Amino acid sequence: MKLMTRLLAATALTLALGSAASAKTLVYCSESSPEGFDPALYTAGTTFDASSRTVYNRLVEFKHGSTETEPGLAESWEISEDGTEYTFKLRPGVKFQTTDFFTPTRDLNADDVIYSFERQLNADHPWNQYVAGASWEYASSMGFPDLIESIEKVDDMTVKFVLSQPEAPFLADLAMDFSSIMSKEYADKLEADGTMELLNQQPLGTGPFQFVAYQPDAVIRYKAHPDYWAGKQPLDDLIFAITTEASVRAQKLAANECQIMPYPNAADVEAMKANDELTVMEQEGLNVAYMAYNTTQAPFDQVEVRKALNMAINKQAIIDAVFQGAAVPAKNPIPPTMWSYNDAIEDDPYDPEASRKMLEEAGVEDLSMKIWAMPVSRPYMLNARRAAELMQSDLRKVGVNAEIVSYEWGEYLEKSKAKDRDGAAMLGWTGDNGDPDNFLDTLLGCDGVGGNNRAQWCNEEFDKLVTQAKTTSDQAERTKLYEQAQVIFKEEAPWLTIDHSTVVMPMRNTVKGFVQDPLGYHRFDDVDIAE
């Protein structure tokens, strides 16, 4: 069956390439399939690569290779003195994509912006549950339903956001993937036709590339948006060849079957660097890998048990085996390259003897638990199965029997959110906006329980600190609050913090203009390929 799947994928890619033979085409060996094509419903970078970073735009955008924002669909904005009102002037003449499944009759206007956010914020909105069980995980975990009091249409080209309190990272939040702007006209047509689910299957936006077709688990095909407001792209066709195994991605890259790939095996990197036909980019990742205990379930509801398990695991051995040294052990939930990182914190030591003793003192004997291992390569964890096997071996030494479980990536992400999930789930995060809030509040705040907060950990003192930090624009004051929050995190140990990795991006020398992004984006606007 696996061989047949590969043959079908190869055939689909060959057909796609053949049809685009006369066009300037770039093939990207994507590491996994997207969960869907509506970025507001999800949090995975794989899904964002296939949707928000190709098909859509936002009011503001991050500059290539930077966490600095710049005008996007909004050409300018004003912020009230008290920081609670943001008024955006929309860029005139922005065209939505014309596809085989929809032809727009108007340009972008305020109705599109209001629709794009209100569907996420208002439980009574007709689009709030157009996908069964939609939780709008990002908007919810960042507290947007309480933060945004209203979104007002000043006129067709002006939109005002009214906030319940000042929010220091708000502008950067609007540059994030879940803030992508959709076409209300397209949504209205789908609703009238009774096919609302197609919004998540056939995306249509204002972005640099427009969706053509998707063969699940095989190929996604895009073509350049000819009327893109920032100018038609150098590439005519963009193809995502979904290739889950890193070694196969490397083989395709070497054979020029694809021109760029993410997340190579650490063991393959030196050979790639030695290949004169390849360029290998490297960058310290704004990321963290972690294992989240379900702190609502016994015995993981005991701090002593979580601390004991942390001391049982040799993180350096994981880094040596999985990254071959291209990572550093993590002690905090934010990376050391991020402002407000509290370097004074001491990590839990690797001490199996102390671990065993602490478990005994906590009255925990013959503990059996599950370790959830991600099925895909991620920048912060190249091989979760291998890491889980090393953890399993370490835990066995302190008398803990660990079973490794996994699921298909979309199912893994969904199941791991459950408040009654058993065991500890391995996950990670690459910062989406360069702000500590994106890690500390999004992943560990009380609003994220049942969503991004996979530890189901709601600590009132921690939550108060990170909430307070968002309401001031004074970075020195915010830094003090985030440093205190990291102390509480370390004392309470809702996670095993594993590593911060170096991100490696190999590509053919023919690829021009690709910029490695600190936020983990794989963007193909402004990218060209030599013919």
Short mmCIF file of C-alpha atoms in Angstrom, two decimals, residues 13-481:
data_model
loop_
_atom_site.label_atom_id
_atom_site.label_comp_id
_atom_site.label_asym_id
_atom_site.label_seq_id
_atom_site.Cartn_x
_atom_site.Cartn_y
_atom_site.Cartn_z
CA LEU A 13 3.72 15.09 -9.72
CA THR A 14 4.93 14.04 -13.18
CA LEU A 15 1.61 15.05 -14.71
CA ALA A 16 1.68 18.36 -12.90
CA LEU A 17 5.21 19.10 -14.03
CA GLY A 18 4.42 18.05 -17.58
CA SER A 19 1.50 20.43 -17.81
CA ALA A 20 3.69 23.25 -16.59
CA ALA A 21 6.70 22.41 -18.75
CA SER A 22 6.63 25.69 -20.61
CA ALA A 23 6.17 27.78 -17.45
CA LYS A 24 8.65 28.76 -14.78
CA THR A 25 7.96 26.15 -12.12
CA LEU A 26 9.29 25.51 -8.62
CA VAL A 27 8.64 22.26 -6.76
CA TYR A 28 8.75 22.34 -2.97
CA CYS A 29 9.04 18.99 -1.20
CA SER A 30 6.61 19.64 1.65
CA GLU A 31 6.98 17.46 4.73
CA SER A 32 3.31 16.73 5.30
CA SER A 33 -0.25 17.31 4.15
CA PRO A 34 -2.20 20.37 5.29
CA GLU A 35 -5.09 19.81 7.68
CA GLY A 36 -7.18 22.10 5.49
CA PHE A 37 -6.91 25.42 3.65
CA ASP A 38 -8.57 27.82 6.10
CA PRO A 39 -5.63 28.99 8.23
CA ALA A 40 -7.80 30.38 11.02
CA LEU A 41 -8.90 26.86 11.95
CA TYR A 42 -5.39 25.51 12.59
CA THR A 43 -2.00 26.19 14.17
CA ALA A 44 0.40 23.94 12.21
CA GLY A 45 3.11 25.49 10.05
CA THR A 46 2.54 22.86 7.35
CA THR A 47 -1.04 24.07 6.96
CA PHE A 48 0.04 27.72 6.96
CA ASP A 49 2.61 27.06 4.21
CA ALA A 50 -0.14 25.61 2.03
CA SER A 51 -2.74 28.29 2.74
CA SER A 52 -1.99 31.62 4.41
CA ARG A 53 1.53 31.98 3.03
CA THR A 54 0.53 31.27 -0.56
CA VAL A 55 -3.15 32.11 -1.13
CA TYR A 56 -3.86 34.82 1.45
CA ASN A 57 -2.71 38.19 2.81
CA ARG A 58 -3.25 40.06 6.06
CA LEU A 59 -3.82 43.69 7.01
CA VAL A 60 -0.16 43.91 7.98
CA GLU A 61 2.65 41.56 6.98
CA PHE A 62 6.02 40.55 8.36
CA LYS A 63 8.94 41.69 6.24
CA HIS A 64 10.85 38.84 4.63
CA GLY A 65 13.36 37.43 7.11
CA SER A 66 12.18 39.68 9.94
CA THR A 67 9.71 40.05 12.79
CA GLU A 68 9.13 43.68 11.78
CA THR A 69 5.68 44.47 10.41
CA GLU A 70 4.94 46.43 7.24
CA PRO A 71 1.74 47.45 5.39
CA GLY A 72 -0.17 44.65 3.70
CA LEU A 73 -3.82 44.90 2.75
CA ALA A 74 -3.91 47.98 4.96
CA GLU A 75 -1.78 50.74 3.47
CA SER A 76 -1.79 52.72 6.74
CA TRP A 77 -3.22 52.74 10.26
CA GLU A 78 -3.73 54.92 13.30
CA ILE A 79 -3.66 53.87 16.96
CA SER A 80 -5.51 55.85 19.62
CA GLU A 81 -3.52 57.38 22.48
CA ASP A 82 -4.88 54.87 24.97
CA GLY A 83 -3.99 51.95 22.69
CA THR A 84 -7.54 50.59 22.44
CA GLU A 85 -8.53 51.67 18.92
CA TYR A 86 -6.79 50.65 15.68
CA THR A 87 -8.11 52.22 12.49
CA PHE A 88 -6.92 50.69 9.22
CA LYS A 89 -7.10 52.32 5.80
CA LEU A 90 -7.38 49.54 3.21
CA ARG A 91 -5.27 49.43 0.07
CA PRO A 92 -7.45 50.35 -2.94
CA GLY A 93 -7.74 48.15 -6.01
CA VAL A 94 -6.78 44.84 -4.38
CA LYS A 95 -8.07 41.99 -6.55
CA PHE A 96 -9.25 38.61 -5.33
CA GLN A 97 -8.13 35.61 -7.34
CA THR A 98 -10.23 34.37 -10.25
CA THR A 99 -10.34 30.57 -10.30
CA ASP A 100 -12.20 27.74 -11.97
CA PHE A 101 -14.59 27.67 -9.02
CA PHE A 102 -15.26 31.41 -8.44
CA THR A 103 -15.08 34.72 -10.29
CA PRO A 104 -15.13 37.76 -8.00
CA THR A 105 -17.10 40.84 -9.02
CA ARG A 106 -15.47 43.39 -6.70
CA ASP A 107 -12.20 44.37 -5.03
CA LEU A 108 -11.27 43.96 -1.37
CA ASN A 109 -13.32 46.08 1.03
CA ALA A 110 -14.15 46.45 4.72
CA ASP A 111 -16.80 43.71 4.61
CA ASP A 112 -14.09 41.11 3.91
CA VAL A 113 -12.07 42.18 6.95
CA ILE A 114 -15.06 42.17 9.28
CA TYR A 115 -16.21 38.75 8.03
CA SER A 116 -12.72 37.25 8.42
CA PHE A 117 -12.57 38.08 12.13
CA GLU A 118 -16.20 37.97 13.29
CA ARG A 119 -16.61 34.35 12.20
CA GLN A 120 -13.84 33.51 14.71
CA LEU A 121 -15.07 35.71 17.55
CA ASN A 122 -18.86 35.30 17.53
CA ALA A 123 -20.33 31.91 18.41
CA ASP A 124 -23.62 32.94 16.77
CA HIS A 125 -22.00 33.83 13.45
CA PRO A 126 -23.30 31.56 10.64
CA TRP A 127 -19.71 30.64 9.74
CA ASN A 128 -18.52 29.93 13.29
CA GLN A 129 -19.19 26.19 13.00
CA TYR A 130 -19.06 25.66 9.25
CA VAL A 131 -16.50 22.95 10.01
CA ALA A 132 -17.75 20.58 12.70
CA GLY A 133 -16.08 21.25 16.04
CA ALA A 134 -14.27 24.40 14.87
CA SER A 135 -12.51 25.87 17.90
CA TRP A 136 -10.68 28.77 16.21
CA GLU A 137 -7.78 27.64 18.30
CA TYR A 138 -5.47 30.57 17.73
CA ALA A 139 -8.03 33.33 18.21
CA SER A 140 -9.33 31.60 21.32
CA SER A 141 -5.97 30.89 22.94
CA MET A 142 -4.90 34.50 22.39
CA GLY A 143 -8.08 35.80 24.03
CA PHE A 144 -9.37 37.61 20.94
CA PRO A 145 -13.08 37.06 21.73
CA ASP A 146 -12.67 39.04 24.97
CA LEU A 147 -10.05 41.46 23.67
CA ILE A 148 -11.89 42.68 20.56
CA GLU A 149 -15.03 44.51 21.64
CA SER A 150 -16.07 45.44 18.12
CA ILE A 151 -14.93 45.73 14.52
CA GLU A 152 -16.53 48.74 12.88
CA LYS A 153 -16.94 49.61 9.22
CA VAL A 154 -16.09 53.31 9.06
CA ASP A 155 -16.54 53.25 5.28
CA ASP A 156 -15.91 50.77 2.46
CA MET A 157 -12.13 51.18 2.78
CA THR A 158 -11.73 51.88 6.52
CA VAL A 159 -12.06 49.45 9.44
CA LYS A 160 -11.75 50.19 13.16
CA PHE A 161 -10.90 47.57 15.81
CA VAL A 162 -12.01 48.55 19.32
CA LEU A 163 -10.22 46.66 22.12
CA SER A 164 -11.25 46.10 25.71
CA GLN A 165 -7.73 46.99 26.88
CA PRO A 166 -4.36 47.99 25.40
CA GLU A 167 -2.61 45.02 23.77
CA ALA A 168 1.11 45.52 23.06
CA PRO A 169 1.49 42.72 20.46
CA PHE A 170 -1.83 43.41 18.69
CA LEU A 171 -0.37 44.78 15.46
CA ALA A 172 1.98 41.79 15.18
CA ASP A 173 -0.95 39.48 15.94
CA LEU A 174 -2.73 40.84 12.88
CA ALA A 175 0.24 39.76 10.73
CA MET A 176 -0.18 36.16 11.87
CA ASP A 177 -1.70 33.40 9.76
CA PHE A 178 -5.04 33.16 11.57
CA SER A 179 -5.60 36.83 10.72
CA SER A 180 -5.70 36.13 6.97
CA ILE A 181 -8.38 38.03 5.08
CA MET A 182 -10.99 36.00 3.22
CA SER A 183 -13.48 36.99 0.50
CA LYS A 184 -16.92 37.56 1.97
CA GLU A 185 -18.38 37.50 -1.54
CA TYR A 186 -16.98 33.98 -2.07
CA ALA A 187 -18.23 32.91 1.37
CA ASP A 188 -21.71 34.27 0.62
CA LYS A 189 -21.82 32.28 -2.63
CA LEU A 190 -20.80 29.06 -0.85
CA GLU A 191 -23.41 29.66 1.85
CA ALA A 192 -26.12 30.27 -0.77
CA ASP A 193 -25.12 27.07 -2.58
CA GLY A 194 -25.09 25.00 0.62
CA THR A 195 -21.40 24.14 0.14
CA MET A 196 -19.79 26.09 2.98
CA GLU A 197 -17.26 23.32 3.60
CA LEU A 198 -15.53 24.21 0.32
CA LEU A 199 -14.02 27.29 1.97
CA ASN A 200 -11.65 24.86 3.70
CA GLN A 201 -11.02 22.85 0.52
CA GLN A 202 -10.88 25.41 -2.30
CA PRO A 203 -9.24 28.55 -0.87
CA LEU A 204 -9.53 31.92 -2.56
CA GLY A 205 -7.76 35.07 -1.42
CA THR A 206 -5.70 38.06 -2.49
CA GLY A 207 -2.25 36.44 -2.11
CA PRO A 208 0.64 35.90 -4.52
CA PHE A 209 -0.44 32.41 -5.62
CA GLN A 210 -3.87 31.00 -6.33
CA PHE A 211 -5.02 27.50 -5.64
CA VAL A 212 -5.43 25.14 -8.61
CA ALA A 213 -5.84 21.60 -7.27
CA TYR A 214 -5.03 19.25 -4.41
CA GLN A 215 -4.53 15.51 -4.54
CA PRO A 216 -4.59 14.50 -0.85
CA ASP A 217 -1.26 13.32 0.55
CA ALA A 218 0.39 13.77 -2.85
CA VAL A 219 0.43 17.14 -4.64
CA ILE A 220 -0.87 20.69 -4.23
CA ARG A 221 -0.68 22.92 -7.28
CA TYR A 222 -0.78 26.70 -7.42
CA LYS A 223 -0.23 29.29 -10.13
CA ALA A 224 0.77 32.93 -9.87
CA HIS A 225 -2.06 35.37 -9.19
CA PRO A 226 -1.86 37.54 -12.33
CA ASP A 227 -3.48 40.57 -10.66
CA TYR A 228 -1.60 40.39 -7.36
CA TRP A 229 -1.49 43.85 -5.78
CA ALA A 230 2.28 43.63 -5.21
CA GLY A 231 2.89 42.47 -8.79
CA LYS A 232 2.80 39.10 -10.52
CA GLN A 233 5.37 36.70 -9.09
CA PRO A 234 8.49 35.53 -10.99
CA LEU A 235 7.25 31.93 -10.66
CA ASP A 236 4.40 30.89 -12.94
CA ASP A 237 3.65 27.64 -11.13
CA LEU A 238 4.31 26.47 -7.58
CA ILE A 239 3.95 22.79 -6.69
CA PHE A 240 3.99 21.22 -3.25
CA ALA A 241 5.16 17.60 -3.59
CA ILE A 242 4.11 16.08 -0.26
CA THR A 243 6.98 13.85 0.85
CA THR A 244 6.80 12.75 4.48
CA GLU A 245 10.16 10.97 4.76
CA ALA A 246 13.17 13.24 5.11
CA SER A 247 15.48 10.81 3.33
CA VAL A 248 13.14 10.71 0.32
CA ARG A 249 12.95 14.51 0.27
CA ALA A 250 16.75 14.58 0.17
CA GLN A 251 16.84 12.10 -2.72
CA LYS A 252 14.34 14.18 -4.69
CA LEU A 253 16.33 17.34 -4.06
CA ALA A 254 19.57 15.71 -5.23
CA ALA A 255 17.80 14.45 -8.38
CA ASN A 256 16.26 17.91 -9.04
CA GLU A 257 12.75 16.45 -8.69
CA CYS A 258 12.19 19.27 -6.24
CA GLN A 259 14.21 22.42 -5.82
CA ILE A 260 13.76 23.12 -2.11
CA MET A 261 12.94 21.05 0.98
CA PRO A 262 12.56 21.55 4.75
CA TYR A 263 13.79 19.57 7.75
CA PRO A 264 16.52 17.25 6.45
CA ASN A 265 17.83 14.46 8.63
CA ALA A 266 20.78 15.78 10.62
CA ALA A 267 22.91 12.94 9.23
CA ASP A 268 22.32 14.17 5.64
CA VAL A 269 23.32 17.81 6.13
CA GLU A 270 27.08 17.46 5.64
CA ALA A 271 26.59 15.60 2.35
CA MET A 272 24.22 18.34 1.20
CA LYS A 273 26.80 21.00 2.05
CA ALA A 274 29.37 19.09 -0.01
CA ASN A 275 27.09 18.98 -3.06
CA ASP A 276 28.09 21.79 -5.45
CA GLU A 277 24.57 21.88 -6.86
CA LEU A 278 22.98 22.75 -3.51
CA THR A 279 22.84 25.72 -1.17
CA VAL A 280 22.25 24.98 2.52
CA MET A 281 20.90 27.84 4.63
CA GLU A 282 21.10 27.69 8.44
CA GLN A 283 19.56 29.86 11.13
CA GLU A 284 19.01 29.69 14.88
CA GLY A 285 15.38 28.77 15.25
CA LEU A 286 12.95 30.92 17.21
CA ASN A 287 11.55 27.67 18.55
CA VAL A 288 11.16 25.19 21.37
CA ALA A 289 10.38 21.48 21.53
CA TYR A 290 8.62 20.20 24.62
CA MET A 291 6.66 17.35 26.11
CA ALA A 292 3.43 18.54 27.77
CA TYR A 293 2.16 16.58 30.74
CA ASN A 294 -1.60 16.57 31.20
CA THR A 295 -1.53 18.37 34.55
CA THR A 296 -5.21 17.60 35.22
CA GLN A 297 -4.66 13.83 35.25
CA ALA A 298 -3.08 11.81 38.08
CA PRO A 299 -0.25 11.45 38.78
CA PHE A 300 0.82 14.29 36.47
CA ASP A 301 -1.24 16.68 38.59
CA GLN A 302 1.61 16.49 41.13
CA VAL A 303 4.50 18.90 40.59
CA GLU A 304 6.87 16.42 42.23
CA VAL A 305 6.01 13.75 39.67
CA ARG A 306 6.53 16.10 36.74
CA LYS A 307 9.86 17.26 38.17
CA ALA A 308 10.94 13.67 38.76
CA LEU A 309 10.15 12.66 35.16
CA ASN A 310 12.05 15.70 33.88
CA MET A 311 15.13 14.63 35.85
CA ALA A 312 14.91 11.12 34.40
CA ILE A 313 15.37 12.24 30.78
CA ASN A 314 18.76 12.94 29.24
CA LYS A 315 18.06 15.85 26.89
CA GLN A 316 21.63 16.09 25.66
CA ALA A 317 21.46 12.49 24.44
CA ILE A 318 18.33 13.38 22.43
CA ILE A 319 20.09 16.38 20.88
CA ASP A 320 23.15 14.28 20.01
CA ALA A 321 21.07 11.50 18.43
CA VAL A 322 18.38 13.53 16.65
CA PHE A 323 20.17 16.78 15.78
CA GLN A 324 23.81 15.66 15.86
CA GLY A 325 24.51 18.71 17.98
CA ALA A 326 22.54 21.25 15.89
CA ALA A 327 20.37 22.22 18.86
CA VAL A 328 20.76 23.29 22.50
CA PRO A 329 18.94 21.95 25.57
CA ALA A 330 15.90 24.02 26.51
CA LYS A 331 15.25 25.16 30.06
CA ASN A 332 12.65 27.87 29.39
CA PRO A 333 9.52 27.87 27.22
CA ILE A 334 10.93 30.69 25.06
CA PRO A 335 14.15 30.49 23.02
CA PRO A 336 17.36 32.21 24.19
CA THR A 337 17.33 34.49 21.12
CA MET A 338 14.08 36.12 22.30
CA TRP A 339 13.97 39.24 24.46
CA SER A 340 12.93 38.62 28.10
CA TYR A 341 14.60 35.16 28.14
CA ASN A 342 15.45 34.46 31.80
CA ASP A 343 18.94 32.99 31.70
CA ALA A 344 19.21 33.00 35.51
CA ILE A 345 16.86 30.02 35.71
CA GLU A 346 18.52 26.68 36.41
CA ASP A 347 17.35 23.65 34.50
CA ASP A 348 16.21 20.41 36.09
CA PRO A 349 19.35 18.27 36.18
CA TYR A 350 19.60 14.87 34.54
CA ASP A 351 19.66 12.75 37.70
CA PRO A 352 18.00 9.31 37.47
CA GLU A 353 18.75 8.47 41.11
CA ALA A 354 17.10 11.64 42.40
CA SER A 355 14.23 11.04 39.98
CA ARG A 356 13.56 7.56 41.32
CA LYS A 357 13.70 8.82 44.92
CA MET A 358 11.29 11.69 44.20
CA LEU A 359 8.79 9.32 42.60
CA GLU A 360 8.94 7.06 45.65
CA GLU A 361 8.41 10.01 47.99
CA ALA A 362 5.40 11.05 45.90
CA GLY A 363 3.94 7.56 46.40
CA VAL A 364 4.21 6.69 42.70
CA GLU A 365 5.20 3.11 41.98
CA ASP A 366 5.02 1.03 38.81
CA LEU A 367 3.88 4.04 36.78
CA SER A 368 2.73 3.31 33.25
CA MET A 369 2.29 6.27 30.92
CA LYS A 370 2.07 7.18 27.27
CA ILE A 371 4.49 9.32 25.31
CA TRP A 372 2.88 10.87 22.25
CA ALA A 373 5.34 11.10 19.37
CA MET A 374 4.68 13.38 16.38
CA PRO A 375 4.50 11.51 13.05
CA VAL A 376 6.21 14.29 11.04
CA SER A 377 9.50 16.18 10.98
CA ARG A 378 9.32 19.62 12.54
CA PRO A 379 12.06 22.26 12.80
CA TYR A 380 12.24 21.82 16.56
CA MET A 381 12.06 18.00 16.45
CA LEU A 382 13.40 16.23 13.37
CA ASN A 383 12.58 12.71 14.56
CA ALA A 384 10.04 12.50 17.36
CA ARG A 385 9.90 8.71 17.27
CA ARG A 386 13.64 8.46 17.94
CA ALA A 387 13.40 11.05 20.72
CA ALA A 388 10.49 9.14 22.28
CA GLU A 389 12.47 5.89 22.18
CA LEU A 390 15.31 7.56 24.09
CA MET A 391 12.83 8.94 26.62
CA GLN A 392 11.26 5.51 26.95
CA SER A 393 14.66 3.99 27.74
CA ASP A 394 15.49 6.71 30.28
CA LEU A 395 12.14 6.33 32.05
CA ARG A 396 12.56 2.58 32.25
CA LYS A 397 15.69 3.17 34.33
CA VAL A 398 13.62 4.89 37.04
CA GLY A 399 10.87 2.27 37.02
CA VAL A 400 8.44 3.97 34.63
CA ASN A 401 6.94 1.96 31.79
CA ALA A 402 6.30 4.29 28.83
CA GLU A 403 4.29 3.32 25.75
CA ILE A 404 4.89 5.31 22.57
CA VAL A 405 1.75 6.27 20.63
CA SER A 406 1.22 8.33 17.48
CA TYR A 407 -1.44 9.28 14.95
CA GLU A 408 -1.71 10.91 11.54
CA TRP A 409 -0.58 14.54 11.94
CA GLY A 410 -3.99 16.21 11.78
CA GLU A 411 -5.48 13.65 14.13
CA TYR A 412 -2.48 13.96 16.45
CA LEU A 413 -2.95 17.71 16.75
CA GLU A 414 -6.66 17.34 17.40
CA LYS A 415 -6.47 14.47 19.91
CA SER A 416 -3.61 16.04 21.85
CA LYS A 417 -5.83 19.04 22.70
CA ALA A 418 -8.31 16.89 24.64
CA LYS A 419 -8.61 17.82 28.31
CA ASP A 420 -8.77 14.13 29.25
CA ARG A 421 -5.78 13.15 27.10
CA ASP A 422 -3.58 10.59 28.80
CA GLY A 423 0.18 10.80 29.24
CA ALA A 424 2.56 13.40 27.84
CA ALA A 425 2.39 14.83 24.32
CA MET A 426 5.51 15.84 22.40
CA LEU A 427 5.03 19.06 20.47
CA GLY A 428 6.83 22.30 19.78
CA TRP A 429 6.47 25.84 18.57
CA THR A 430 8.10 28.30 16.25
CA GLY A 431 7.30 31.89 17.16
CA ASP A 432 4.68 33.47 14.94
CA ASN A 433 5.29 37.14 15.67
CA GLY A 434 8.58 37.58 17.56
CA ASP A 435 6.83 38.44 20.85
CA PRO A 436 7.20 36.41 24.10
CA ASP A 437 3.41 36.56 24.46
CA ASN A 438 3.17 34.22 21.47
CA PHE A 439 4.85 31.51 23.54
CA LEU A 440 3.97 32.26 27.16
CA ASP A 441 0.32 33.24 26.83
CA THR A 442 -0.61 31.31 23.69
CA LEU A 443 0.87 28.00 24.86
CA LEU A 444 0.55 28.26 28.64
CA GLY A 445 -2.16 30.82 29.42
CA CYS A 446 -5.52 29.81 30.83
CA ASP A 447 -7.32 30.84 27.61
CA GLY A 448 -5.38 28.12 25.77
CA VAL A 449 -6.58 25.19 27.91
CA GLY A 450 -8.28 22.71 25.60
CA GLY A 451 -6.42 24.21 22.66
CA ASN A 452 -2.81 25.34 22.31
CA ASN A 453 -2.19 24.76 26.02
CA ARG A 454 -1.62 21.01 25.71
CA ALA A 455 -0.57 20.76 29.37
CA GLN A 456 -4.09 21.89 30.38
CA TRP A 457 -2.23 24.02 32.93
CA CYS A 458 -3.96 27.09 34.34
CA ASN A 459 -1.86 28.82 36.98
CA GLU A 460 -3.50 32.04 38.17
CA GLU A 461 -0.25 33.76 39.19
CA PHE A 462 1.42 32.93 35.86
CA ASP A 463 -1.67 33.94 33.90
CA LYS A 464 -1.89 37.28 35.72
CA LEU A 465 1.73 38.09 34.87
CA VAL A 466 1.49 37.32 31.14
CA THR A 467 -1.86 39.10 30.87
CA GLN A 468 -0.47 42.17 32.60
CA ALA A 469 2.58 42.13 30.32
CA LYS A 470 0.38 42.54 27.24
CA THR A 471 -1.26 45.73 28.48
CA THR A 472 1.89 47.90 28.52
CA SER A 473 4.11 48.93 25.64
CA ASP A 474 7.11 49.44 27.98
CA GLN A 475 9.42 46.60 26.97
CA ALA A 476 11.50 46.85 30.16
CA GLU A 477 8.39 46.39 32.26
CA ARG A 478 7.16 43.56 30.05
CA THR A 479 10.56 41.87 30.37
CA LYS A 480 10.35 41.89 34.20
CA LEU A 481 6.90 40.32 34.11
#
